[in-house]
Amino acid sequence: MNLNLGMTHLRCIVAIADHESFTAAASALGMVQSSLSRSVAEAERRLDVTLFERTTRRVVVTPDGVAVTQYARKMVQDFDEGLAQIGRFVTGDRGTVSVACLPSLAATFLPAYVVQFRRDYPDVLLEIRDGLRQEALTDLLTGTVDMALVSAPTTEPGLVHRTLTTDSFHCAFAAGHPFDGRERIEWAELAGEPFIAFGSQSSIAGPVARALDDADVRTGPVMHAQNVGAVAGLVAAGLGVTAVPQLVLPMMEFAGLRHAPLSPTVERTISLVRVEGRHETASVKNFVRCLTG
């Protein structure tokens, strides 16, 4: 017995069972009636059973036809659902997008884009991995994530970047500090000030060090801390001032710090980094479009 039935056979069987008419079933399927009849006859031959009894007035589904139709209906529904899911993946309506980014970007820059993307593509799983800049780039290069959001362009071979925005630096200090109430602070005014600096692995440390060098500023005693919370707490305790990008300031609000823009303006560049030539799914491309507008 050859049970090699295709979807066309199964769709014809279900349609005839539903409509109890070859003419109505053919119309529902958009087929000519002769093609429908040939498909059903072929299915009956391969199954070696009679599925339908034809009379001059109507089509009667046989007991074998009832049983076969039950299975055929489920197979057609599963097949159509599978095709729909494939279609949603191809268009980017389903899938997974993974992003590595700096903690400050995950907390302040990225959420608005995530909200927009989730509204447009609610069935796409979005994974955010926050970490230091080099960790993000390593995850990107090893294929752990689809893209990375970091500060400053990268010159690593095989990576391409696109600038998304810039982020200017502010001086943050404890309430009651002599800087309190100022609308702008010169980098030169940090000379001699006790300073809370981010650790060397932080993406903030490099731009701040270069800005101080450019201003020929030597701060007072320097204390290092690795994360935003620790820096904010030390500054709030009156142990020193610090320089942070504007996007980091919301993460320091818990400490009740004051802040003002630093002059001359120093900016860090926020870049979207991807692997050159790497295949990207439709979901990933949709998220890139969301970020880049």
Coordinates of N, CA, C and O in Angstrom, one line a residue, residues 11 74-90 94:
R11 N -6.0 18.2 1.7 CA -6.9 19.4 1.6 C -8.2 19.0 0.9 O -9.3 19.5 1.2
K74 N -6.2 17.4 11.0 CA -5.1 17.7 12.0 C -3.8 17.9 11.2 O -3.1 18.9 11.5
M75 N -3.5 17.1 10.2 CA -2.3 17.3 9.5 C -2.3 18.6 8.7 O -1.2 19.3 8.7
V76 N -3.4 18.9 8.1 CA -3.5 20.2 7.4 C -3.3 21.4 8.3 O -2.6 22.3 8.0
Q77 N -4.0 21.3 9.5 CA -3.9 22.4 10.5 C -2.4 22.5 10.9 O -1.9 23.7 11.0
D78 N -1.8 21.4 11.3 CA -0.4 21.5 11.7 C 0.5 22.0 10.6 O 1.5 22.8 10.9
F79 N 0.3 21.6 9.4 CA 1.1 22.0 8.3 C 1.0 23.5 8.1 O 2.0 24.3 7.9
D80 N -0.3 24.0 8.1 CA -0.5 25.4 7.9 C 0.1 26.3 9.0 O 0.6 27.4 8.8
E81 N 0.0 25.7 10.3 CA 0.5 26.5 11.4 C 2.1 26.5 11.3 O 2.7 27.5 11.6
G82 N 2.6 25.4 10.8 CA 4.1 25.4 10.6 C 4.5 26.4 9.6 O 5.5 27.1 9.8
L83 N 3.8 26.4 8.5 CA 4.1 27.4 7.4 C 4.0 28.8 8.0 O 4.8 29.7 7.6
A84 N 3.0 29.0 8.8 CA 2.8 30.4 9.3 C 4.0 30.8 10.2 O 4.4 31.9 10.2
Q85 N 4.4 29.8 11.0 CA 5.6 30.1 11.9 C 6.8 30.3 11.1 O 7.6 31.2 11.4
I86 N 7.0 29.6 10.0 CA 8.2 29.8 9.2 C 8.1 31.2 8.5 O 9.1 32.0 8.5
G87 N 6.9 31.5 8.1 CA 6.7 32.9 7.5 C 7.0 34.0 8.5 O 7.6 35.0 8.1
R88 N 6.6 33.8 9.7 CA 6.8 34.8 10.8 C 8.3 34.9 11.1 O 8.8 36.0 11.4
F89 N 9.0 33.8 11.0 CA 10.5 33.9 11.2 C 11.2 34.6 10.1 O 12.0 35.4 10.3
V90 N 10.7 34.3 8.9 CA 11.4 34.9 7.7 C 11.1 36.4 7.7 O 12.0 37.2 7.3
R94 N 9.0 36.5 14.4 CA 9.4 35.5 15.4 C 10.9 35.4 15.3 O 11.5 35.6 14.3

